mmCIF file of C-alpha atoms in Angstrom:
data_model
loop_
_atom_site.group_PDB
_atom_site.id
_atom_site.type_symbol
_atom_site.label_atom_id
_atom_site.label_comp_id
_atom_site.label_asym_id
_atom_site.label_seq_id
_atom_site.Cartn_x
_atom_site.Cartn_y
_atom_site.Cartn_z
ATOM 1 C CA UNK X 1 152.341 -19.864 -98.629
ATOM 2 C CA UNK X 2 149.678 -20.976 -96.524
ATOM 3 C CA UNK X 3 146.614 -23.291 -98.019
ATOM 4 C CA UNK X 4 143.697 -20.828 -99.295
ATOM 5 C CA UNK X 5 141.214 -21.381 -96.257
ATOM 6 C CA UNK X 6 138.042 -19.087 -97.734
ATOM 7 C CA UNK X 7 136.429 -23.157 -98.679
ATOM 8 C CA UNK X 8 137.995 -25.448 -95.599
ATOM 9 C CA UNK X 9 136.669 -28.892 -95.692
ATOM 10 C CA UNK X 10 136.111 -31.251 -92.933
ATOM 11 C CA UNK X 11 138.677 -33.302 -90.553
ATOM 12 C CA UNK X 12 138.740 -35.254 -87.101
ATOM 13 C CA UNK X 13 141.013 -32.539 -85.528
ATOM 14 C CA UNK X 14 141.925 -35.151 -82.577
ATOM 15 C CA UNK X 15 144.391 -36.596 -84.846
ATOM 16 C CA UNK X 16 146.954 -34.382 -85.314
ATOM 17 C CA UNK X 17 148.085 -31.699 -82.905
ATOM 18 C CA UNK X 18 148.095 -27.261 -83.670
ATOM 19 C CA UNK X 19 151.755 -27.625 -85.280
ATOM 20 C CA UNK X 20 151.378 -30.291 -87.129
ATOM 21 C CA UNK X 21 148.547 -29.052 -88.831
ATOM 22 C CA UNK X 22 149.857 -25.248 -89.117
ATOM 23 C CA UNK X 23 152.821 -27.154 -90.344
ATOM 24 C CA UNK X 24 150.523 -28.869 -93.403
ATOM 25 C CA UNK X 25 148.860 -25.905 -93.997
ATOM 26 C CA UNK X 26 151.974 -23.372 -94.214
ATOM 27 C CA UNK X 27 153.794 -25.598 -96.406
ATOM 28 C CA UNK X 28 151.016 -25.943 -99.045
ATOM 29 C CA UNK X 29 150.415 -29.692 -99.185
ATOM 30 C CA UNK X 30 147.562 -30.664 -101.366
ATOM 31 C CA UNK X 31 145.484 -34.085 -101.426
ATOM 32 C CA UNK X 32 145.166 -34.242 -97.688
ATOM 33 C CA UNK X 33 141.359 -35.103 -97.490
ATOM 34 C CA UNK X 34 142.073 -35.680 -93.626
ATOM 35 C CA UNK X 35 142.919 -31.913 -93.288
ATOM 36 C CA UNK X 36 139.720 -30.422 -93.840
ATOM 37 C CA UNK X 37 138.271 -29.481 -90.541
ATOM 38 C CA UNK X 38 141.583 -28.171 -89.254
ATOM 39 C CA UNK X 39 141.057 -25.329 -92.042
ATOM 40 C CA UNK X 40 138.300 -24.616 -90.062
ATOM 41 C CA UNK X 41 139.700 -24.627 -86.660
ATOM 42 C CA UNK X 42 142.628 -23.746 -86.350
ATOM 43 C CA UNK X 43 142.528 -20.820 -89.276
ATOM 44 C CA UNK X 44 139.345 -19.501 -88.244
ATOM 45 C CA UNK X 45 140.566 -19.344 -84.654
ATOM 46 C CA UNK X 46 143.855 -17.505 -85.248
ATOM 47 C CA UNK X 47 142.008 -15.384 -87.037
ATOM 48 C CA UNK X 48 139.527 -14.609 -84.588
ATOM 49 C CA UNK X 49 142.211 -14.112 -81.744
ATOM 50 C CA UNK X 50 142.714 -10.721 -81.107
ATOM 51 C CA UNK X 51 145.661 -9.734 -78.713
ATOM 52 C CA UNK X 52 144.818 -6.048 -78.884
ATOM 53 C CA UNK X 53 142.639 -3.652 -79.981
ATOM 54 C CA UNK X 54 142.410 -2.457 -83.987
ATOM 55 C CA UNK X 55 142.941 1.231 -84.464
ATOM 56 C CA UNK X 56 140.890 2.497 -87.521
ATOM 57 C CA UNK X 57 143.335 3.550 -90.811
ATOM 58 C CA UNK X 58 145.873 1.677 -89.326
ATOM 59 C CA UNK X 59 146.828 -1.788 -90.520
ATOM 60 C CA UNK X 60 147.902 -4.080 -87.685
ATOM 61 C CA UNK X 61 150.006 -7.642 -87.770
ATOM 62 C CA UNK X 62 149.395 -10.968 -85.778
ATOM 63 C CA UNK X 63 153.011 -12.724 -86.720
ATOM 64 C CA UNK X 64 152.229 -16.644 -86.022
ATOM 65 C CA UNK X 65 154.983 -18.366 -84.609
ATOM 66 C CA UNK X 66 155.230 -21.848 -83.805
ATOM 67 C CA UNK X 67 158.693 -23.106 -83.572
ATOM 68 C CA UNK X 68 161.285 -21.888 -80.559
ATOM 69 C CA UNK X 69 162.640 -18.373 -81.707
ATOM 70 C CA UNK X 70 165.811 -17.368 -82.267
ATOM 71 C CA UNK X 71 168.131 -15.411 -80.539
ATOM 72 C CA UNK X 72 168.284 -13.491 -83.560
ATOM 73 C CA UNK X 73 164.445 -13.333 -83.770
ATOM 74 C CA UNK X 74 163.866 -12.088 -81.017
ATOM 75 C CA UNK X 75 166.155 -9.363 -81.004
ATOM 76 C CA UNK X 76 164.449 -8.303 -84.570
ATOM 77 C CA UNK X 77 160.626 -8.770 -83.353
ATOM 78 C CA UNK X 78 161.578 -6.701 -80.100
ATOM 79 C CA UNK X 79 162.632 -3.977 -82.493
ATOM 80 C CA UNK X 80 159.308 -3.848 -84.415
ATOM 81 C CA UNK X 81 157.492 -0.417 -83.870
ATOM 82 C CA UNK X 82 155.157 -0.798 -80.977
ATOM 83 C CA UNK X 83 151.142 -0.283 -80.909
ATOM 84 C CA UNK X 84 150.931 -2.120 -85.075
ATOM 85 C CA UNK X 85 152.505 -5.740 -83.760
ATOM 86 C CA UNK X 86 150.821 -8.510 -82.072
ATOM 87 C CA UNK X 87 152.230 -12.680 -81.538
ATOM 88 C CA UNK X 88 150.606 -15.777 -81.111
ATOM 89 C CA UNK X 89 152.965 -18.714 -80.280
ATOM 90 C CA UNK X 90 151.321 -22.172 -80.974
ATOM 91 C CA UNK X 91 153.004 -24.503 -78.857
ATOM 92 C CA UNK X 92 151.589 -28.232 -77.380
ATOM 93 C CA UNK X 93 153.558 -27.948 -74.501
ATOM 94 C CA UNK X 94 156.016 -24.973 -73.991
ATOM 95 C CA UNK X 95 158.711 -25.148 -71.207
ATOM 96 C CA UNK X 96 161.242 -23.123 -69.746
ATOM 97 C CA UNK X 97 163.098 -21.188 -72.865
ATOM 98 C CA UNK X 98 159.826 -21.036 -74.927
ATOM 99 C CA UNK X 99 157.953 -19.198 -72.536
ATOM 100 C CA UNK X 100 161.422 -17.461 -71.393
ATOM 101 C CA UNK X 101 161.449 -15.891 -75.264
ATOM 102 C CA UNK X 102 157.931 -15.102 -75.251
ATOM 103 C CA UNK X 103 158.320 -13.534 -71.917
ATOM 104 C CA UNK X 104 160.988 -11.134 -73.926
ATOM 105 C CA UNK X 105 158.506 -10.430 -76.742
ATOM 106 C CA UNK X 106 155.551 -9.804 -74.658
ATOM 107 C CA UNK X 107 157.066 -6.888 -72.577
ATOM 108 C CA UNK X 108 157.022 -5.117 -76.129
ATOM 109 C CA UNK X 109 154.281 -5.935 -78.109
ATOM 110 C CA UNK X 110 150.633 -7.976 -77.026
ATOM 111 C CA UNK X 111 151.152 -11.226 -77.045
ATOM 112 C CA UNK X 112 148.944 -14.679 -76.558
ATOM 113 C CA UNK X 113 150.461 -18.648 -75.974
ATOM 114 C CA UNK X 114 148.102 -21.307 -77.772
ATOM 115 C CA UNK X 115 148.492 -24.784 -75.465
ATOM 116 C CA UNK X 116 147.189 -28.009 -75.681
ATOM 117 C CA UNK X 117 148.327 -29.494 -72.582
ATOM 118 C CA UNK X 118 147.450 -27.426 -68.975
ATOM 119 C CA UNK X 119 150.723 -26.101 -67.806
ATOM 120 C CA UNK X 120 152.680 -28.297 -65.585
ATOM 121 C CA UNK X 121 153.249 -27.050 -61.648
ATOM 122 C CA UNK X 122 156.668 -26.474 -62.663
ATOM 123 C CA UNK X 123 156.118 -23.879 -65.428
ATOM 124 C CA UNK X 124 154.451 -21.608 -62.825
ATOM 125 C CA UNK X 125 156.823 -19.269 -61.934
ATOM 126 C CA UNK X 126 157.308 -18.548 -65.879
ATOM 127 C CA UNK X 127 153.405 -18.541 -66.608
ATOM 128 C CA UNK X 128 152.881 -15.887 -63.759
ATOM 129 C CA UNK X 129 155.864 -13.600 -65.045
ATOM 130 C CA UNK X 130 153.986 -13.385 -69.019
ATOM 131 C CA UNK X 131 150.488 -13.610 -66.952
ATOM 132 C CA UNK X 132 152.059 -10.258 -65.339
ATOM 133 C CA UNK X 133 153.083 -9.011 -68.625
ATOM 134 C CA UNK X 134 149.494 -8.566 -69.734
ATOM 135 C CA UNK X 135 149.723 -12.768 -72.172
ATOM 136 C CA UNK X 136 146.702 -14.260 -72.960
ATOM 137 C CA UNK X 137 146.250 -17.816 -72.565
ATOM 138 C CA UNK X 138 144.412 -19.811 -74.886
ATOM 139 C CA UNK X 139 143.708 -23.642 -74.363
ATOM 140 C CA UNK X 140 143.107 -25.243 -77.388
ATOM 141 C CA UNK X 141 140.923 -28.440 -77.377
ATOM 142 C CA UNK X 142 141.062 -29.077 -74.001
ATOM 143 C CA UNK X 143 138.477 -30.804 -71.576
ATOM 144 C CA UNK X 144 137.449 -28.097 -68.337
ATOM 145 C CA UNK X 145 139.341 -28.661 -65.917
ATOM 146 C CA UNK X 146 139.618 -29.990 -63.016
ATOM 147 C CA UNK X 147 139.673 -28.540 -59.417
ATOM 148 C CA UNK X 148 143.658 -28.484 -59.194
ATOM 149 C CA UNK X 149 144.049 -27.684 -62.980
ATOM 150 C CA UNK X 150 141.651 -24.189 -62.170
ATOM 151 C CA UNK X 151 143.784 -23.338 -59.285
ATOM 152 C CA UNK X 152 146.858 -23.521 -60.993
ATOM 153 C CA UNK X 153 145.562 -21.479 -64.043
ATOM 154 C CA UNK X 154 144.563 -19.133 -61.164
ATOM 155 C CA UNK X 155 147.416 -18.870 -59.288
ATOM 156 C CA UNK X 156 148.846 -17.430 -62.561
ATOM 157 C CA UNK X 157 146.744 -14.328 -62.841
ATOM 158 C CA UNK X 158 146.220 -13.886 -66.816
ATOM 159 C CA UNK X 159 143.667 -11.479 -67.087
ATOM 160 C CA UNK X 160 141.421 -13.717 -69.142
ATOM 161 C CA UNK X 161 141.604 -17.395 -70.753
ATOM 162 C CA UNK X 162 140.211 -18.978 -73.606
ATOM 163 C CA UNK X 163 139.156 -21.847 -74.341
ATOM 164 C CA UNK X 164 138.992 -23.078 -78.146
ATOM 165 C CA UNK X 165 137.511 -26.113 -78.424
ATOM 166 C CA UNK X 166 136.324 -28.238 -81.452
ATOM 167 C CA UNK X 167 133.387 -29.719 -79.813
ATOM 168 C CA UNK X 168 130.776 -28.629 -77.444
ATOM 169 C CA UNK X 169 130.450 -29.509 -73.736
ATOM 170 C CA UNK X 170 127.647 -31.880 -71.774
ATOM 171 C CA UNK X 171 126.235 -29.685 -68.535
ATOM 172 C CA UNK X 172 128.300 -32.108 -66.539
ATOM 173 C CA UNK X 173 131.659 -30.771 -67.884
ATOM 174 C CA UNK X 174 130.404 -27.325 -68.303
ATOM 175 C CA UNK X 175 129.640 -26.680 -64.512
ATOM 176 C CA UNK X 176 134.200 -27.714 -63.937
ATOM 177 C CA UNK X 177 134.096 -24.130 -65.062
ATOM 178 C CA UNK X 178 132.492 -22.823 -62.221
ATOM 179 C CA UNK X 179 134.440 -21.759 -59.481
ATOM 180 C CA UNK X 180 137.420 -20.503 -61.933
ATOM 181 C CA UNK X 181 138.032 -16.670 -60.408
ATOM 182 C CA UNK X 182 140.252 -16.232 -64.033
ATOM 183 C CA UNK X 183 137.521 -14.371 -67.224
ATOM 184 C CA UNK X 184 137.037 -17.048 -69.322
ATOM 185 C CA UNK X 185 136.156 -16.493 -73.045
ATOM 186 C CA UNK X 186 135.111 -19.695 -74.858
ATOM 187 C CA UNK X 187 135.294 -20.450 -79.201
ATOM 188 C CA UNK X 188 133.440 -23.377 -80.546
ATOM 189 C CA UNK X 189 135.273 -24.006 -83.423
ATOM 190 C CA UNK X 190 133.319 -27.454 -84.630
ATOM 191 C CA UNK X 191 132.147 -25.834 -87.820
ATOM 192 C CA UNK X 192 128.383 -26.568 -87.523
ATOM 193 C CA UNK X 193 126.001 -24.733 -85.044
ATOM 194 C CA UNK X 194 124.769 -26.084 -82.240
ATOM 195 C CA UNK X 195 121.729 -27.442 -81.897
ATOM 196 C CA UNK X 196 119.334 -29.132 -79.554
ATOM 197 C CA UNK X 197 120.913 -31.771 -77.884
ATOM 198 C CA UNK X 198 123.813 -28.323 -77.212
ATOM 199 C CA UNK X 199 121.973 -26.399 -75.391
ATOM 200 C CA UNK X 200 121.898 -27.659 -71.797
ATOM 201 C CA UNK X 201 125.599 -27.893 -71.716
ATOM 202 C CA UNK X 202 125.638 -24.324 -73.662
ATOM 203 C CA UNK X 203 123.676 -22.738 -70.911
ATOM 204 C CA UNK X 204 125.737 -24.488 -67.680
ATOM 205 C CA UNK X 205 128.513 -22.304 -68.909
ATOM 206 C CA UNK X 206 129.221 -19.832 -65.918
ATOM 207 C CA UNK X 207 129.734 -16.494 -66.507
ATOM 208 C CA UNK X 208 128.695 -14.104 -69.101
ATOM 209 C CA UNK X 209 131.367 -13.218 -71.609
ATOM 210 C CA UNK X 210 129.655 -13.804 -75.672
ATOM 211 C CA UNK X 211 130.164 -17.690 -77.375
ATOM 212 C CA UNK X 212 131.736 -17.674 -80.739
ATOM 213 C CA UNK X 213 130.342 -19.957 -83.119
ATOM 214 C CA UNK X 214 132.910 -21.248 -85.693
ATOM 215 C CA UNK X 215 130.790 -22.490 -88.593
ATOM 216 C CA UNK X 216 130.315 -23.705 -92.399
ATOM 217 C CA UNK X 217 126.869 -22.536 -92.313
ATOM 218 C CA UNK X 218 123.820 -19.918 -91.723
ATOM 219 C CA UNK X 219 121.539 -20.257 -89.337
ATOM 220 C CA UNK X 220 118.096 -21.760 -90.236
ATOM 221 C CA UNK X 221 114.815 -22.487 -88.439
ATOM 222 C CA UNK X 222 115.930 -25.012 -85.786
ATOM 223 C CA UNK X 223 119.590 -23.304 -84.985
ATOM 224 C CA UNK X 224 117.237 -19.924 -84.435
ATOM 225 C CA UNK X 225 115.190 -21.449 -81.940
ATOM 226 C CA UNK X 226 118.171 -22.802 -80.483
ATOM 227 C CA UNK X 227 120.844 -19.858 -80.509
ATOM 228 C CA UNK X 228 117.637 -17.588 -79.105
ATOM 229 C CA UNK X 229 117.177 -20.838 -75.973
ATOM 230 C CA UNK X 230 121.042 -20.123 -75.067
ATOM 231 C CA UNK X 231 120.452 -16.690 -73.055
ATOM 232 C CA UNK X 232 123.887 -14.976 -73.516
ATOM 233 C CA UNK X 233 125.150 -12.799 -76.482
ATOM 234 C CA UNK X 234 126.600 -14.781 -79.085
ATOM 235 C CA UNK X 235 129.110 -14.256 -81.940
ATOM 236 C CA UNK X 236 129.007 -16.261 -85.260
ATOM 237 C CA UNK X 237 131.975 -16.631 -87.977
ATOM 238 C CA UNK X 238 130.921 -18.388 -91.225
ATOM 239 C CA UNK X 239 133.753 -19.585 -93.684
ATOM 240 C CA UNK X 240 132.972 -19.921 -96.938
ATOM 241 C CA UNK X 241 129.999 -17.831 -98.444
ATOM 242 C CA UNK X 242 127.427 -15.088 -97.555
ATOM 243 C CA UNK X 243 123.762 -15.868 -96.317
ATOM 244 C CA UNK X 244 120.729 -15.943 -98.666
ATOM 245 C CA UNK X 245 117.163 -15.067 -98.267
ATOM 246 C CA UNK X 246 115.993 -18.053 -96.111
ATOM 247 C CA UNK X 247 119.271 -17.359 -94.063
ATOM 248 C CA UNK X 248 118.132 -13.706 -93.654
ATOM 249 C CA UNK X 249 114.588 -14.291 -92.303
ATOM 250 C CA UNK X 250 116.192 -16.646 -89.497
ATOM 251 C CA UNK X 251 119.267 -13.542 -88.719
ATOM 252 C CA UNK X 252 116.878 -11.389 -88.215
ATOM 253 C CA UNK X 253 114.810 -13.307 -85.412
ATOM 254 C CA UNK X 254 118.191 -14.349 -83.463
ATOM 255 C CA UNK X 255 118.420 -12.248 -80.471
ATOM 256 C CA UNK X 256 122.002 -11.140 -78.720
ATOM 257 C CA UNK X 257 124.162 -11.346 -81.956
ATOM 258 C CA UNK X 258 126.784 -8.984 -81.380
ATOM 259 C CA UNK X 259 129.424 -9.749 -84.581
ATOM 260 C CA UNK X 260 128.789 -11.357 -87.504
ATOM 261 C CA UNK X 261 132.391 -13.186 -89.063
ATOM 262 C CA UNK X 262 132.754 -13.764 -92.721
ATOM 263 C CA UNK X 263 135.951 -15.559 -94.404
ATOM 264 C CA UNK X 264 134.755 -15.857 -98.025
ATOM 265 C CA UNK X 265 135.953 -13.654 -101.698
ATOM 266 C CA UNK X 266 134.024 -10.303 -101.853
ATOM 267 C CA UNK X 267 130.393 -11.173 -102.749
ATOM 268 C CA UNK X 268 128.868 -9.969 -106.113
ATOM 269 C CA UNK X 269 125.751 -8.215 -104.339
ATOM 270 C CA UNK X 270 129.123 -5.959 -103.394
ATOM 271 C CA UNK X 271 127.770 -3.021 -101.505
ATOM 272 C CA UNK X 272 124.335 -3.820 -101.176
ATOM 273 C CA UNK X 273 124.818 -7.068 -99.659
ATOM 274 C CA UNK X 274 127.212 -5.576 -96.851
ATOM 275 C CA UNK X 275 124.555 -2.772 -96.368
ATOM 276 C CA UNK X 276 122.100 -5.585 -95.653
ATOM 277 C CA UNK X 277 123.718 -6.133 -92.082
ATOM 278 C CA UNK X 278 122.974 -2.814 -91.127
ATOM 279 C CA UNK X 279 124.432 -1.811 -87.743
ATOM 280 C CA UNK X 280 125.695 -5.582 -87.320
ATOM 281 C CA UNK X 281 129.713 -5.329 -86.635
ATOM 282 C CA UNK X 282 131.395 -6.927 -89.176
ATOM 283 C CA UNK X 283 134.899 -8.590 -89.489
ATOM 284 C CA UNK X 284 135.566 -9.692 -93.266
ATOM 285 C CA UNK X 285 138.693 -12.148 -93.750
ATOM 286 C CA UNK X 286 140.015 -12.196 -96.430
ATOM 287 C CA UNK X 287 143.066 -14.614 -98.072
ATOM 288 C CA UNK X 288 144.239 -12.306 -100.453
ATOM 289 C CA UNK X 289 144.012 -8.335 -101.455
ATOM 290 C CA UNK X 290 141.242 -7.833 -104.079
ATOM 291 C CA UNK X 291 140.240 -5.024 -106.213
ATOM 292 C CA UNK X 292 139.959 -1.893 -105.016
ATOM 293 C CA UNK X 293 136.530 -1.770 -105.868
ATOM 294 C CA UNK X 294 135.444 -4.647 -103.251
ATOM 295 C CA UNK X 295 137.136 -2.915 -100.178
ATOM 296 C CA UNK X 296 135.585 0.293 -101.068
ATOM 297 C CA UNK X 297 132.440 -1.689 -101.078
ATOM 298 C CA UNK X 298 132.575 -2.993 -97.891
ATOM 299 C CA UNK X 299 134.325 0.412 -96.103
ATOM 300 C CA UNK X 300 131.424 2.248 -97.711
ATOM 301 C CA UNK X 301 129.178 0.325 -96.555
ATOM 302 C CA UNK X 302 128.621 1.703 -93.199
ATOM 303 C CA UNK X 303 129.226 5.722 -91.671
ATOM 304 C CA UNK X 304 131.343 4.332 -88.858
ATOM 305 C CA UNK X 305 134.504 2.324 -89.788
ATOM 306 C CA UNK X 306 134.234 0.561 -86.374
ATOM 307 C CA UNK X 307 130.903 -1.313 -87.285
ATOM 308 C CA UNK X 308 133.397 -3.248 -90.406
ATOM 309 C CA UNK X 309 136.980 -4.642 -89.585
ATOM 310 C CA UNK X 310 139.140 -6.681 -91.828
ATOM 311 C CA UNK X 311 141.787 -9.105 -92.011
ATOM 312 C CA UNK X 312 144.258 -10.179 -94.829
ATOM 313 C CA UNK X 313 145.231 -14.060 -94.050
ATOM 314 C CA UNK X 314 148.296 -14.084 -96.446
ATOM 315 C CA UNK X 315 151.957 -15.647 -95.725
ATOM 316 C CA UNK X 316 153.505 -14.190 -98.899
ATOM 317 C CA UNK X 317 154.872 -10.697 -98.428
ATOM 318 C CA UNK X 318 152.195 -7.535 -98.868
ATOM 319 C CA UNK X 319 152.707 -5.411 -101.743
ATOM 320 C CA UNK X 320 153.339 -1.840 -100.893
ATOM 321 C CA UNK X 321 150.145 -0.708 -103.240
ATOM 322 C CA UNK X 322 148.049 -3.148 -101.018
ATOM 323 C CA UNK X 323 149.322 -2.237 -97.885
ATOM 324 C CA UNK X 324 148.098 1.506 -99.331
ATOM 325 C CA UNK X 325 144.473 0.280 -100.393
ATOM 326 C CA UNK X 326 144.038 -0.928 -97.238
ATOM 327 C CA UNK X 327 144.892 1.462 -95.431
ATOM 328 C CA UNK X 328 143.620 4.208 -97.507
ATOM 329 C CA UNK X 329 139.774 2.489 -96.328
ATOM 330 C CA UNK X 330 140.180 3.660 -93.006
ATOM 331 C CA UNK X 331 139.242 0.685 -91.226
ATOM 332 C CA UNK X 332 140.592 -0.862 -88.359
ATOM 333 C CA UNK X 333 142.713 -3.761 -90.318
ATOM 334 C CA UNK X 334 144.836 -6.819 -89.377
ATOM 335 C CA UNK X 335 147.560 -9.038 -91.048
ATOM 336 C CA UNK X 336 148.210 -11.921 -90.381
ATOM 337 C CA UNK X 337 151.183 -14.179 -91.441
ATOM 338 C CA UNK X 338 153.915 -16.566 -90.778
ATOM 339 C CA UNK X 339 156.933 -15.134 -88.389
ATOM 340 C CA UNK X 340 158.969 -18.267 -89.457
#
């Protein structure tokens, strides 16, 4: 079973590539002080991925795959009902039968590629054919790119990119993005707000699709005044715990939130500390089912289920009697686990 990720800890994420850490993490290795930060990356990013919208009452699943699939596989994930399924496929560098396989799953169920190389010249004709299938593309850690890199990506035709990105850009790098006719949504997945020094490159950003903050903490005094000096809407996740008085009074002065993120246990406030978001939406992760008395907490805690989402991170199979509880909340609802 995957690592529990509701505390990660902190990690240079240059040194190891998205397998190798899903790898670590999937396989449960403890004592890996290096591996902090990827916790923070790369779970709260696959979590935050969405291939397709969440229908309320229903509970949907994101199957992660990162190795080549089967011929077998295939032929069972093609099978899956449609409209509940979604796949991400973490690959550095996919080629020719990767993307061929994906190709078969995507013309069945939504479907997104995580890179972390730009696609060579010679993938094209395969990257236009899942572009045309209605794939997402999402670059992971990558530097903007570069006049001939943006006309390749498109020449593809994906109907948006994103870019996921551990560390935020200078204005000089932000401004490569201009010019690029592909939607481009971006994730900051550094796990600390940005502040000051961020904020020039923040605002070069072209276009005007929301920034999602990644983070291990609240906002306070000097990431208000900075988040409200970054004119676009903004989305925050915080892994880890829920926000506490001083942390209120700075929420509450930070203009063009539109979601709040939390990956942490059900808080002890239960109800009344959901409540306190008020018409914020809300996506709760979660890394295992708890009582029935927390969901109904959070369900409860607004009129209309599509102001609070959740998602169960687990690898281990789902109990039929959760599966049921979470359902029964009537909340648009995700799983997401291992396909291999």
């Amino acid at each position: 079973a995957r690592v529990a990720t509701s505390d990660p800890l902190w990690f240079p994420a240059s040194t190891m590539n998205i397998r190798s850490i899903l790898t670590v993490l999937l396989l449960g290795v403890s004592g890996a002080a290096e591996l902090t930060h990827a916790q923070t990356e790369v779970n709260g990013l696959q979590r935050t991925l969405q291939a397709a919208p969440l229908k309320a009452g229903a509970l949907h699943e994101r199957w992660i795959v990162k190795d080549l699939p089967t011929d077998e596989e295939v032929r069972t994930w093609t099978k899956l009902p449609q409209g509940l399924h979604e796949f991400l496929f973490i690959w550095p560098n996919p080629y020719g039968t990767n993307l061929k396989r994906a190709l078969e799953i995507a013309r069945v169920h939504p479907a997104q590629v995580m890179i972390e190389q730009y696609p060579a010249p010679g993938t094209a004709s395969d990257w236009r054919a899942l572009a045309q299938a209605g794939v997402k593309l999402v670059l992971w850690n990558l530097r903007f790119p570069t006049q001939s890199e943006r006309d390749l990506i498109d020449s593809f035709g994906f109907k948006e990119v994103i870019y996921a990105r551990n560390s935020y850009p200078g204005k000089e790098e932000s401004v490569l993005l201009r010019g690029m006719k592909t939607p481009v949504t971006l994730t900051f997945t550094t796990g600390k707000l940005p502040q000051y020094e961020n904020i020039e490159g923040l605002s070069a950003i072209p276009g005007n699709s929301p920034l999602l903050f990644v983070s291990r903490e609240w906002p306070l005094g000097f990431h208000r005044d900075t988040l409200n000096l970054i004119e676009r809407e903004k989305r925050l996740r915080v892994m880890g715990y829920y926000p506490s008085k001083e942390h209120w009074r700075e929420l509450d002065q930070i203009e063009q939130i539109v979601e709040i993120q939390i990956a942490a246990p059900p808080p002890v406030e239960g109800k009344t500390m959901w409540e306190r978001f008020g018409d914020m939406p809300l996506t709760w992760t979660i890394d295992n089912v708890p009582g029935a008395a927390a969901l109904q907490a959070y369900a409860a805690s607004h009129a209309d289920p599509k102001k609070r989402a959740l998602v169960l991170d687990q690898d281990f199979p789902l109990r039929q009697e959760d599966r049921e509880l979470i359902q029964t909340q009537g909340l648009p609802s995700l799983w997401i686990h291992s396909a291999q």
